[in-house]
């Protein structure tokens, strides 16, 4: 059974930091990504990692502030989020897929976690 379990969300003030974690089990993906969805908005790709190459990709809105990393021994993907802004407020989801398709297209992902809420107050 494939499972992706996120943790690390919470409430912070503008400029604060959070680190999200995603533990994968039952599946070895080629690519893992973080997506977010705010109320009334579409789900958007935040960051993606191709595990074999180590290549990482970020949405323009988070470049320079968010950083992906992985711990292969723990099958864990991390998203370090610094300099958080109120517009980063959303439910954040971890997702996993194979090699095909763009990293930032949600429809390309086969497996999803349950989400973790991030709230940034001004």
PDB file of C-alpha atoms in Angstrom, residues 21-106:
ATOM      1  CA  UNK A  21       8.257  16.536   5.838  1.00  0.00           C
ATOM      2  CA  UNK A  22       6.842  13.830   3.610  1.00  0.00           C
ATOM      3  CA  UNK A  23       7.469  10.180   4.363  1.00  0.00           C
ATOM      4  CA  UNK A  24       6.848   7.771   1.489  1.00  0.00           C
ATOM      5  CA  UNK A  25       6.175   4.081   1.914  1.00  0.00           C
ATOM      6  CA  UNK A  26       5.141   1.261  -0.371  1.00  0.00           C
ATOM      7  CA  UNK A  27       6.437   2.983  -3.503  1.00  0.00           C
ATOM      8  CA  UNK A  28       9.706   4.255  -4.893  1.00  0.00           C
ATOM      9  CA  UNK A  29       8.870   7.273  -7.054  1.00  0.00           C
ATOM     10  CA  UNK A  30      11.005   8.889  -9.723  1.00  0.00           C
ATOM     11  CA  UNK A  31       9.745  12.330  -8.824  1.00  0.00           C
ATOM     12  CA  UNK A  32       8.245  13.886  -5.731  1.00  0.00           C
ATOM     13  CA  UNK A  33       6.649  17.249  -5.483  1.00  0.00           C
ATOM     14  CA  UNK A  34       5.033  19.686  -3.127  1.00  0.00           C
ATOM     15  CA  UNK A  35       1.840  21.384  -4.135  1.00  0.00           C
ATOM     16  CA  UNK A  36      -0.355  23.875  -2.346  1.00  0.00           C
ATOM     17  CA  UNK A  37      -3.935  24.922  -2.570  1.00  0.00           C
ATOM     18  CA  UNK A  38      -5.494  27.979  -1.009  1.00  0.00           C
ATOM     19  CA  UNK A  39      -9.280  28.342  -0.625  1.00  0.00           C
ATOM     20  CA  UNK A  40     -10.877  29.233  -3.933  1.00  0.00           C
ATOM     21  CA  UNK A  41      -7.667  28.700  -5.879  1.00  0.00           C
ATOM     22  CA  UNK A  42      -6.297  25.934  -8.050  1.00  0.00           C
ATOM     23  CA  UNK A  43      -3.674  23.550  -6.765  1.00  0.00           C
ATOM     24  CA  UNK A  44      -0.242  24.798  -7.777  1.00  0.00           C
ATOM     25  CA  UNK A  45       3.160  23.209  -7.922  1.00  0.00           C
ATOM     26  CA  UNK A  46       5.586  24.611  -5.385  1.00  0.00           C
ATOM     27  CA  UNK A  47       8.674  22.445  -5.787  1.00  0.00           C
ATOM     28  CA  UNK A  48       9.710  19.175  -7.400  1.00  0.00           C
ATOM     29  CA  UNK A  49      12.594  16.761  -7.072  1.00  0.00           C
ATOM     30  CA  UNK A  50      13.707  14.097  -9.534  1.00  0.00           C
ATOM     31  CA  UNK A  51      15.202  11.541  -7.214  1.00  0.00           C
ATOM     32  CA  UNK A  52      17.582   9.812  -9.598  1.00  0.00           C
ATOM     33  CA  UNK A  53      19.269  12.979 -10.860  1.00  0.00           C
ATOM     34  CA  UNK A  54      18.715  15.121  -7.798  1.00  0.00           C
ATOM     35  CA  UNK A  55      17.387  17.897 -10.030  1.00  0.00           C
ATOM     36  CA  UNK A  56      15.099  20.314  -8.244  1.00  0.00           C
ATOM     37  CA  UNK A  57      12.545  22.775  -9.562  1.00  0.00           C
ATOM     38  CA  UNK A  58      10.734  25.612  -7.877  1.00  0.00           C
ATOM     39  CA  UNK A  59       7.824  27.864  -8.657  1.00  0.00           C
ATOM     40  CA  UNK A  60       8.930  31.434  -9.288  1.00  0.00           C
ATOM     41  CA  UNK A  61       6.940  32.584  -6.274  1.00  0.00           C
ATOM     42  CA  UNK A  62       9.084  30.548  -3.869  1.00  0.00           C
ATOM     43  CA  UNK A  63      12.533  30.611  -5.480  1.00  0.00           C
ATOM     44  CA  UNK A  64      15.173  31.720  -3.038  1.00  0.00           C
ATOM     45  CA  UNK A  65      12.895  31.091  -0.070  1.00  0.00           C
ATOM     46  CA  UNK A  66      12.000  27.396  -0.249  1.00  0.00           C
ATOM     47  CA  UNK A  67      14.474  24.521  -0.460  1.00  0.00           C
ATOM     48  CA  UNK A  68      13.936  20.834  -1.127  1.00  0.00           C
ATOM     49  CA  UNK A  69      16.061  18.115   0.396  1.00  0.00           C
ATOM     50  CA  UNK A  70      15.774  14.383   0.858  1.00  0.00           C
ATOM     51  CA  UNK A  71      16.863  11.707   3.257  1.00  0.00           C
ATOM     52  CA  UNK A  72      16.922   8.505   1.245  1.00  0.00           C
ATOM     53  CA  UNK A  73      17.568   6.346   4.274  1.00  0.00           C
ATOM     54  CA  UNK A  74      14.314   7.602   5.788  1.00  0.00           C
ATOM     55  CA  UNK A  75      12.398   7.836   2.494  1.00  0.00           C
ATOM     56  CA  UNK A  76      11.662  11.390   3.467  1.00  0.00           C
ATOM     57  CA  UNK A  77      11.350  14.555   1.430  1.00  0.00           C
ATOM     58  CA  UNK A  78      11.673  17.911   3.154  1.00  0.00           C
ATOM     59  CA  UNK A  79      10.566  21.383   2.164  1.00  0.00           C
ATOM     60  CA  UNK A  80      12.325  24.113   4.107  1.00  0.00           C
ATOM     61  CA  UNK A  81      10.277  27.291   3.878  1.00  0.00           C
ATOM     62  CA  UNK A  82      11.898  30.558   4.917  1.00  0.00           C
ATOM     63  CA  UNK A  83      10.795  34.181   4.732  1.00  0.00           C
ATOM     64  CA  UNK A  84       7.193  33.091   4.695  1.00  0.00           C
ATOM     65  CA  UNK A  85       4.557  35.497   3.446  1.00  0.00           C
ATOM     66  CA  UNK A  86       0.791  35.617   3.986  1.00  0.00           C
ATOM     67  CA  UNK A  87       0.327  34.539   0.358  1.00  0.00           C
ATOM     68  CA  UNK A  88       2.057  31.256   1.217  1.00  0.00           C
ATOM     69  CA  UNK A  89      -0.955  30.340   3.329  1.00  0.00           C
ATOM     70  CA  UNK A  90      -2.457  27.138   1.937  1.00  0.00           C
ATOM     71  CA  UNK A  91      -2.856  23.430   2.406  1.00  0.00           C
ATOM     72  CA  UNK A  92       0.378  21.806   1.311  1.00  0.00           C
ATOM     73  CA  UNK A  93       0.400  18.379  -0.308  1.00  0.00           C
ATOM     74  CA  UNK A  94       3.170  15.945  -1.030  1.00  0.00           C
ATOM     75  CA  UNK A  95       2.856  13.925  -4.236  1.00  0.00           C
ATOM     76  CA  UNK A  96       4.755  11.230  -6.106  1.00  0.00           C
ATOM     77  CA  UNK A  97       4.962  10.093  -9.727  1.00  0.00           C
ATOM     78  CA  UNK A  98       7.086   8.463 -12.370  1.00  0.00           C
ATOM     79  CA  UNK A  99       9.390  10.219 -14.811  1.00  0.00           C
ATOM     80  CA  UNK A 100       6.835  11.303 -17.367  1.00  0.00           C
ATOM     81  CA  UNK A 101       5.223  14.711 -17.492  1.00  0.00           C
ATOM     82  CA  UNK A 102       5.975  18.068 -16.012  1.00  0.00           C
ATOM     83  CA  UNK A 103       6.787  18.224 -12.318  1.00  0.00           C
ATOM     84  CA  UNK A 104       4.351  21.071 -11.749  1.00  0.00           C
ATOM     85  CA  UNK A 105       1.267  19.471 -13.293  1.00  0.00           C
ATOM     86  CA  UNK A 106      -0.843  17.917 -10.568  1.00  0.00           C
TER      87      UNK A 106
END
